[in-house]
XYZ file of C-alpha atoms in Angstrom:
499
model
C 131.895 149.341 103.181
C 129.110 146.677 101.893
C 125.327 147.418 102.394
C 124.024 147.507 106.050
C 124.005 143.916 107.421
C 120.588 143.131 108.377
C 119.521 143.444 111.737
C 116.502 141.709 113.943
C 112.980 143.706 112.867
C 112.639 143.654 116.893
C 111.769 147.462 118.619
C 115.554 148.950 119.232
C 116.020 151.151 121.750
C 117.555 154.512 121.859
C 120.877 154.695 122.800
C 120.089 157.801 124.922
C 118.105 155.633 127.009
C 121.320 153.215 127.844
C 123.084 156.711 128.840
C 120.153 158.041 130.606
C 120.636 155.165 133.167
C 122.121 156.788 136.154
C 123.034 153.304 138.129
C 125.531 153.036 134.565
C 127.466 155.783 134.924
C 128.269 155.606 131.363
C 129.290 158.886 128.850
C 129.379 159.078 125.287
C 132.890 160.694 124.432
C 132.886 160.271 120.742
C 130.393 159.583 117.815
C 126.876 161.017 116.805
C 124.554 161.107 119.523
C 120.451 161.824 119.477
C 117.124 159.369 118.595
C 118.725 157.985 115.615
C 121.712 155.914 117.229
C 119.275 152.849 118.266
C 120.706 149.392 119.590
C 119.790 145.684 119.104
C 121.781 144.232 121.677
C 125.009 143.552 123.461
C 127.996 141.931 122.781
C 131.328 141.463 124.739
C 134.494 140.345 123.099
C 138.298 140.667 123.738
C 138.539 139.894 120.108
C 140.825 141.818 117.983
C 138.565 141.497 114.884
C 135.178 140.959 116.496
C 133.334 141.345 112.665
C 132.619 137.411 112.615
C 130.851 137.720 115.767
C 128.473 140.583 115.242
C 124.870 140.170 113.714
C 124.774 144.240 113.813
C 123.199 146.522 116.087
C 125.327 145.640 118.676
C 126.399 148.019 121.713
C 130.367 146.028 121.568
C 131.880 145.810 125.004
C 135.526 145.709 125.397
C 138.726 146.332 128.033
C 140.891 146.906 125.222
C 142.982 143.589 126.269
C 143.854 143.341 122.310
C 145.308 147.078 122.068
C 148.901 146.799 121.479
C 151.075 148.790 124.342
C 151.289 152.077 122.928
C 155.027 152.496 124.224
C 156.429 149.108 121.562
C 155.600 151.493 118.820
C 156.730 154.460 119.582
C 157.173 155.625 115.650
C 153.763 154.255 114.933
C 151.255 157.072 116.492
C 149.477 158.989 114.768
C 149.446 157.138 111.393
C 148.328 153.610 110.250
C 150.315 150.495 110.263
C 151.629 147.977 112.931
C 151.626 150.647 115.890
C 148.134 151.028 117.990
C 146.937 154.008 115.950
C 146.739 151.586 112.898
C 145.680 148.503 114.806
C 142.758 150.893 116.338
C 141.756 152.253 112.909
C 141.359 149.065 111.789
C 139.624 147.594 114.518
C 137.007 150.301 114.425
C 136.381 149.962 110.510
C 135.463 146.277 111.137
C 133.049 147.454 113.510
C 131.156 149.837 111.816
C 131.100 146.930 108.613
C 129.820 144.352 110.735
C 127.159 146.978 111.680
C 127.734 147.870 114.987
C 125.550 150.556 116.448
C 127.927 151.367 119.597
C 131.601 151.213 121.219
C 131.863 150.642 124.822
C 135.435 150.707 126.429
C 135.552 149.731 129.699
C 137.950 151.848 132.325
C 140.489 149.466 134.221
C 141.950 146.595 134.785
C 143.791 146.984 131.548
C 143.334 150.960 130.385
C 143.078 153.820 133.432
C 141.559 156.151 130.321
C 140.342 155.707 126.886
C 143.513 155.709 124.353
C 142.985 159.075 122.041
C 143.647 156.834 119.297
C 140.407 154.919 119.508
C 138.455 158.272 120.395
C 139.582 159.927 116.834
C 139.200 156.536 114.983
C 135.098 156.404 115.924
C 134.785 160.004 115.547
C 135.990 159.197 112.170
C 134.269 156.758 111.244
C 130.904 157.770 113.330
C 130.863 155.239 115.550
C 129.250 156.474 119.296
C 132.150 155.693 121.599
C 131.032 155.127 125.147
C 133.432 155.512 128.581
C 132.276 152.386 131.076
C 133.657 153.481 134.529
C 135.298 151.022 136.494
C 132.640 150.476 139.007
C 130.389 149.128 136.013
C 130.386 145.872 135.162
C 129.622 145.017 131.551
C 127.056 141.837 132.604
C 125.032 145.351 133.869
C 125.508 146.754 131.031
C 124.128 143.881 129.090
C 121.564 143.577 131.176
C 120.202 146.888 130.631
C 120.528 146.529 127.046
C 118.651 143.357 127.330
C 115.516 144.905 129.998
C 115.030 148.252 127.739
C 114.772 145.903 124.458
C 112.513 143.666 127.060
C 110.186 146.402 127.634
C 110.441 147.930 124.034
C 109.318 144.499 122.439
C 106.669 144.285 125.306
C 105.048 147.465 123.910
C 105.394 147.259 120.494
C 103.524 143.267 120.826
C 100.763 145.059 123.741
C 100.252 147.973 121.073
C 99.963 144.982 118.527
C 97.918 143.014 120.580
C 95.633 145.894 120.994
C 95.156 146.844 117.243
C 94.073 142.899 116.433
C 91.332 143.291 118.940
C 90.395 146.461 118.019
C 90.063 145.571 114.384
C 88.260 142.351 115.165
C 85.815 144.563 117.333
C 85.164 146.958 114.542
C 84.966 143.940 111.593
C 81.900 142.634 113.768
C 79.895 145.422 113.944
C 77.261 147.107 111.444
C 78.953 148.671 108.459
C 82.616 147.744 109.574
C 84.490 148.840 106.405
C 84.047 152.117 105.986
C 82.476 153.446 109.091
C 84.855 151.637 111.693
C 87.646 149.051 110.713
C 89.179 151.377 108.223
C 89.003 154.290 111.313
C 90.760 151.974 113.938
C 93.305 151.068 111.511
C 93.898 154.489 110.718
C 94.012 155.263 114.448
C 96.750 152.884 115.029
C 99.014 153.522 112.596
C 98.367 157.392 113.041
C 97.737 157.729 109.013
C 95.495 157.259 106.916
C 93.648 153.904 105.374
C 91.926 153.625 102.409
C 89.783 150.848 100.479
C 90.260 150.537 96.769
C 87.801 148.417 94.558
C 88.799 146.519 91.549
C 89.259 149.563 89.525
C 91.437 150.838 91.733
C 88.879 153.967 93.002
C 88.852 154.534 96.622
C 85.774 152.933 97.899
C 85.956 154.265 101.322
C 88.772 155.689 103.065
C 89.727 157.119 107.311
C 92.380 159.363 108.434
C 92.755 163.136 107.514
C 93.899 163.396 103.342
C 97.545 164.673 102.622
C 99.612 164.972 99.429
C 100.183 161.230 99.752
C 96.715 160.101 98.895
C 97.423 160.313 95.049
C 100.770 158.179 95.501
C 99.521 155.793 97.555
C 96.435 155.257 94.756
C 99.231 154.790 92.101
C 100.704 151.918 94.240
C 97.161 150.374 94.760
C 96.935 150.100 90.657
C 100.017 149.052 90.291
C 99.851 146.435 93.189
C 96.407 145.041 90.878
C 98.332 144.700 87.679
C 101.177 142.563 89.654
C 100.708 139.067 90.528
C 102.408 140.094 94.290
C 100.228 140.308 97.229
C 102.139 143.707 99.278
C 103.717 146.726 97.592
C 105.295 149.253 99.360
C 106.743 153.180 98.490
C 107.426 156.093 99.871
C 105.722 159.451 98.994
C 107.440 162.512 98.013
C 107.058 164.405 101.119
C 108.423 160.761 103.279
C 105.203 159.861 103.939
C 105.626 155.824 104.301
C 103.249 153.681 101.754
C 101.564 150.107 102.031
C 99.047 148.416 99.681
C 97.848 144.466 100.497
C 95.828 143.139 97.685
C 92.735 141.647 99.361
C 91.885 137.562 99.091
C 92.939 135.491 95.720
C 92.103 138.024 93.248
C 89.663 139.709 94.182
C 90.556 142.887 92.728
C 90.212 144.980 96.545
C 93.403 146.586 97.631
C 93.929 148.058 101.293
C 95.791 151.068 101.336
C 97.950 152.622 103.905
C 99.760 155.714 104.474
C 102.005 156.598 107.616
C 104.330 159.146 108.959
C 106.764 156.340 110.448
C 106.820 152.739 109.894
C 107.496 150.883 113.561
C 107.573 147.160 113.730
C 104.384 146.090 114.432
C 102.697 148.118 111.622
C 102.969 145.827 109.388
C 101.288 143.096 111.155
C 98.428 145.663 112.257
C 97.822 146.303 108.287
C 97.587 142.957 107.337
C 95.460 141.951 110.244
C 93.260 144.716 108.798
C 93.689 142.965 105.065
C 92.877 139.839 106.174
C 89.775 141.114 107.911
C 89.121 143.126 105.107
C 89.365 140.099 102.743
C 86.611 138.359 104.606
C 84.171 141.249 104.444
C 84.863 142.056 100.158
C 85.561 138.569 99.445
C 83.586 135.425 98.638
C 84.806 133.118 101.321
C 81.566 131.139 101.286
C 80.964 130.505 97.631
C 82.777 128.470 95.301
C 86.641 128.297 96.178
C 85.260 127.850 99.933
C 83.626 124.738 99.072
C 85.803 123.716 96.941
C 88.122 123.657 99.547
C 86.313 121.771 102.047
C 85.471 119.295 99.766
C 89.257 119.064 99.376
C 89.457 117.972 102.724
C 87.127 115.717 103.282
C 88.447 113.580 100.249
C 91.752 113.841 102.047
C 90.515 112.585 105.477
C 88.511 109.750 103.308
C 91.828 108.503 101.872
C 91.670 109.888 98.344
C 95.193 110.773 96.793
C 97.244 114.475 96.604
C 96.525 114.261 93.047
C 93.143 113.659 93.152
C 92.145 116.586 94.902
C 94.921 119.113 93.764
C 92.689 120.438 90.983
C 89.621 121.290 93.386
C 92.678 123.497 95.561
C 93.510 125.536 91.796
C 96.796 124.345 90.747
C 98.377 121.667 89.257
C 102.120 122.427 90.364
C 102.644 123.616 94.171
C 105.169 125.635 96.453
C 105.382 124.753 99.946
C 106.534 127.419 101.937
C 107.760 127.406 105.770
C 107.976 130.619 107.159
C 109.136 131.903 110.716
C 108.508 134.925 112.293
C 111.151 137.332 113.231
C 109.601 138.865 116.550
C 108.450 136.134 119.241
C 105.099 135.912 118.741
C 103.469 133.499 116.589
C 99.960 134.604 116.574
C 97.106 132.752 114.257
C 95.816 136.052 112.761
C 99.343 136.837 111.600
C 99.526 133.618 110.129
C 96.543 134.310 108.513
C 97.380 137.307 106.743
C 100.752 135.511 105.836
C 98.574 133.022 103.534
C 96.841 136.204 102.326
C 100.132 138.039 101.323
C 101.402 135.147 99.382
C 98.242 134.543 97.604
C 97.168 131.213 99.545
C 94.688 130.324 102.340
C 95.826 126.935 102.515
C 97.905 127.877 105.696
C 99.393 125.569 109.002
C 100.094 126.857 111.718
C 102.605 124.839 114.166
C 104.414 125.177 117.110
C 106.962 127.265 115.385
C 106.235 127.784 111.884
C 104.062 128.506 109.346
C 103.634 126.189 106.472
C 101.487 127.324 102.850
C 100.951 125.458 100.193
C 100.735 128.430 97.217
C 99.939 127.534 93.784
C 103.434 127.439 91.676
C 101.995 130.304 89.733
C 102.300 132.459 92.855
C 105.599 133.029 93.223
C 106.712 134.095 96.906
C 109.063 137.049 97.522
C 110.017 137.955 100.899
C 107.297 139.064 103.289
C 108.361 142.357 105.833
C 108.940 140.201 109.727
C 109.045 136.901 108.323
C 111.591 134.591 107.382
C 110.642 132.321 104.567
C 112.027 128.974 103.262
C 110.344 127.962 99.430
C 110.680 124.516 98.021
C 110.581 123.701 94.287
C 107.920 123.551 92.039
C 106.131 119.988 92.791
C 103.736 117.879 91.643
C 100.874 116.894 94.847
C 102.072 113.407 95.112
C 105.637 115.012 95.784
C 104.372 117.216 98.369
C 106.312 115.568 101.386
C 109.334 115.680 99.737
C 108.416 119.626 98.840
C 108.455 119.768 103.012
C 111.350 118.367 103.664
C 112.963 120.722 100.869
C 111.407 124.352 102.309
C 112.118 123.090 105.955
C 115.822 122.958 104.927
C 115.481 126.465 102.659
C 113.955 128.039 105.827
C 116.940 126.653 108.249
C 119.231 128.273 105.469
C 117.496 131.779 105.356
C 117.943 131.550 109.259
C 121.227 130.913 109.430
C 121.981 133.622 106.820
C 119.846 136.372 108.122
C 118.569 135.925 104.595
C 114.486 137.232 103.948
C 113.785 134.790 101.891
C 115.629 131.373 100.373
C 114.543 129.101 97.727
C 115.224 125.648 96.869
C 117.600 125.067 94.454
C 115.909 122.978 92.106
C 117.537 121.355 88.837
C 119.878 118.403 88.165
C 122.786 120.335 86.783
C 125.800 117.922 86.417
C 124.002 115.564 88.677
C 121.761 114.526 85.400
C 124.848 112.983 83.693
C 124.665 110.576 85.884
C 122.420 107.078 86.140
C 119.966 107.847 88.869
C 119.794 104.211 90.484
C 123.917 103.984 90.570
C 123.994 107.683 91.764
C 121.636 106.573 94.675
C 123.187 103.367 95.237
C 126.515 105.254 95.499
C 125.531 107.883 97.951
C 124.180 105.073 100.090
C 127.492 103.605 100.186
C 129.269 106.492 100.647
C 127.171 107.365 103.497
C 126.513 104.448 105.283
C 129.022 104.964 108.350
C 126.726 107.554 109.729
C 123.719 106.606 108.732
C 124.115 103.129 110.709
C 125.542 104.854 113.820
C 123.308 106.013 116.542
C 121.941 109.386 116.056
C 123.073 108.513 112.296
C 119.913 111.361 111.287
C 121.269 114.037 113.150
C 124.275 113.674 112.176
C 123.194 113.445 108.661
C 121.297 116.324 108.942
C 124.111 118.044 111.014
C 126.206 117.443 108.060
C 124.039 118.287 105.410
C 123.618 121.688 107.251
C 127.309 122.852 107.569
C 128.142 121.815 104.143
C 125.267 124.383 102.446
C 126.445 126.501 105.167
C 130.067 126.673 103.327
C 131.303 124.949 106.902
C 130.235 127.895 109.465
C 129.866 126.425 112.956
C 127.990 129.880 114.184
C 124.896 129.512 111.358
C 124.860 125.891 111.416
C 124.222 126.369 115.394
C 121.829 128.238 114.501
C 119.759 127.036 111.449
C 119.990 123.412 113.931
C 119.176 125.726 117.109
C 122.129 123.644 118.687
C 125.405 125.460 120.550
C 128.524 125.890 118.077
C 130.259 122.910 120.182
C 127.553 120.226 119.216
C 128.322 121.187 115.399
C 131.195 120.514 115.869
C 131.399 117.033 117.733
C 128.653 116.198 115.624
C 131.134 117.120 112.394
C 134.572 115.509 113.719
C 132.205 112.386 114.585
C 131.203 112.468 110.759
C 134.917 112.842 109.866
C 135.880 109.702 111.804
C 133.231 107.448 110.728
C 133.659 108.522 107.353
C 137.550 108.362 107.244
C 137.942 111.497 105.894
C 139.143 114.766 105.531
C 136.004 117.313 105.483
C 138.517 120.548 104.984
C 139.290 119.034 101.327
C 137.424 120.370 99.348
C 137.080 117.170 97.072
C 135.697 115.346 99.485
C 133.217 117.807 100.905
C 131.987 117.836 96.952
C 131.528 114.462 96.946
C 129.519 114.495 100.593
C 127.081 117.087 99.106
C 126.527 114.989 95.857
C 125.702 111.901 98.186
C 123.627 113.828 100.602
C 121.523 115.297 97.480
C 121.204 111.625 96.232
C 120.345 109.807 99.455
């Protein structure tokens, strides 16, 4: 089996709490059991290989319609092959690589008990196996999967909610850092927080001292000899470490240690950073003004270029990042532009764009999901958009942290740029002409980096699977051609990348 597939950074919920749910009716018969069998959802299929379909964390719901009749192989049971035993096997394997947390088998129309088979195969391969009696429909079951993750996520963003305010209480009053903010913080993560200085001695520091406090000092030096803006360890003894470099070089490093590390930690901590930045930093002296003056030439109509240098960098990144909870709060945005080194942050409707100095390389920040364009120069900075919007549809659609542009001509530079151009125009002028010729450009573009998935290409478009594909076959018929040849899906990608 592959690495664990990556699963939503959303509060699961215990699978004891499914089973404690008396309405259910349901019983585990096979598979670990106890507070470390969590799920992430629900997911019914009649599928006999139901991998493609599974994110992970999954509770799987099924009536067993795909289990062959026991009584056709009757020289099949009990070992693997054709017969249900191996078909069962099987079946379960694919589960547990897709990442499923649970089984649940539902009890009638098709099965009066669960087949033995599929009992030994997740007790083999440790997946919990739960009995759905007849009277329980799985919709309720899904729905109760759905209402404990509901509340779970409800908590974890109130408990969230409630540390930001907190911490913004303490940062306004008298003496914040050592005396308060570092005390709530330490409070809320139920650890202990600590303020290094540019030599990387504690300056101040809340929450009862362990055997962690000389690891987590190691990781606040290290974290100031990396250009990075997070680090993260864990102590000997499990204690969970965090260190968030303070502001653009500043030298101050926030340090955290934890017994656990829930969801919403992370975004307390660097809430507390970016507080934290404001108090050690020099937001009000030179890069502050040099800033605003920035702006202002903008807004008076001076060019990208001309005011690059007074932002600190001659090449730029633009980043688009999403969050992966619900919530896309301005203080977390905030302390996103801290983490990656930049305070040159937008927030939208649904993401969060930073421009970061090319020196500043991004790597992937814990509950976000980032997209990174290529090194540019200012004047290319719209262009720089367009290219992280697309990286950051990609890492969607991929369950992937982090995605870069793929910058460089490679065999594309053999070529004449203006007959490359003027090719790809031709090639491509079917759809471009026809109404909704953009979205199906983009559409198109999408599926083909996508290696022709319809399931991430819904998603990275945040369309249903059945508008990918009308959108494709309408592609295919104004382009008179065949986009499962691989030639010609070569071709569409070189146009697309020359258009």
């Amino acid at each position: 089996m592959g690495p664990d597939p990556a699963v939503p950074p959303t509060p699961p919920v215990p699978l004891a709490a499914l089973l404690a749910r008396e309405d259910l009716a349901l019983r585990q018969i096979a598979g670990p059991a106890g507070p470390g069998v969590v799920l992430h959802g629900a997911h019914t299929s009649e599928m006999a290989d139901p991998y493609p379909y599974l994110l992970g964390g999954e509770l799987l719901l099924t009536a067993g319609v795909h289990i062959p009749d026991a009584g056709a192989h009757p020289d099949t049971a009990g070992r693997a092959g054709p017969g249900p035993a191996g078909h069962l096997e099987a079946y379960v394997s694919r589960i547990v690589a897709a990442g499923g947390a649970a089984l649940g088998f539902g009890l009638a129309p098709v099965h009066d008990t669960v087949p033995a088979a599929l009992v030994a195969a997740c007790e083999a391969h440790g997946l919990p196996l739960l009995e759905v009696p007849p009277r329980t429909t799985f919709s309720a079951v899904a729905r109760a999967v759905w209402q404990l993750l509901e509340r779970a996520r409800t908590a974890e963003l109130r408990r969230v909610t409630e540390a930001q305010q907190s911490l913004a209480t303490a940062a306004s009053r008298p003496d914040p850092v050592p005396s308060v903010l570092l005390r709530q913080l330490a409070r809320r993560v139920a650890g202990r927080a600590v303020l290094y200085g540019p030599e990387g001695a504690e300056l101040a520091g809340e929450g009862a001292a362990s055997a962690a406090d000389a690891p987590l000092a190691e990781l606040a030096r290290l974290l100031l000899t990396r250009a990075s803006a997070t680090a993260g360890d864990t102590a000997p003894d499990g204690t969970h470490l965090a260190a968030y470099a303070l502001g653009a070089g500043s030298g101050f490093v926030l340090g955290v240690a934890a017994p656990r590390r829930d969801p919403g930690d992370h975004t307390i901590a660097s809430v507390a950073a970016v507080l934290l930045s404001l108090l050690t930093g020099e937001h009000q002296s030179g890069p502050g003004a040099a800033r605003s003056s920035a702006l202002v030439r903008l807004l008076l109509g001076a060019p990208p270029s001309e005011v690059a240098p007074l932002l600190g960098g001659g090449r730029w990144l633009v980043v688009h990042a999403r969050p992966d909870t619900r919530a896309l709060a301005p203080l977390a945005a905030s302390a996103l532009g801290a983490a990656l080194g930049s305070p040159l942050v937008d927030l939208g409707h649904d993401v969060v764009r930073v421009l970061v100095p090319a020196g500043r390389a991004p790597r992937p920040q814990p509950g976000w999901t980032l997209g990174v364009s290529a090194e540019t120069a200012p004047a290319d900075w719209p262009a720089a958009d367009a290219q992280a919007a697309r990286a950051l549809a990609r890492a969607r659609a991929t369950r992937t942290a982090l995605v870069r542009h793929a910058a460089g001509p490679g065999l594309l530079g053999l070529l004449p740029e203006e007959e490359a151009r003027a090719h790809a125009r031709a090639v491509l002028a079917p759809v471009e002409a026809s109404p909704a010729g953009a979205a199906l450009l983009e559409t198109l573009r999408t599926w083909l980096s996508l290696h022709g998935s319809w399931d991430r290409t819904a998603v990275a478009l945040s369309v249903h699977r059945n508008t990918v594909r009308q959108r494709i076959a309408r592609c295919a018929a104004l382009l008179g051609s065949d986009l499962d040849d691989p030639d010609v899906r070569m071709e569409l990608w070189f146009c697309l990348g020359r258009r």
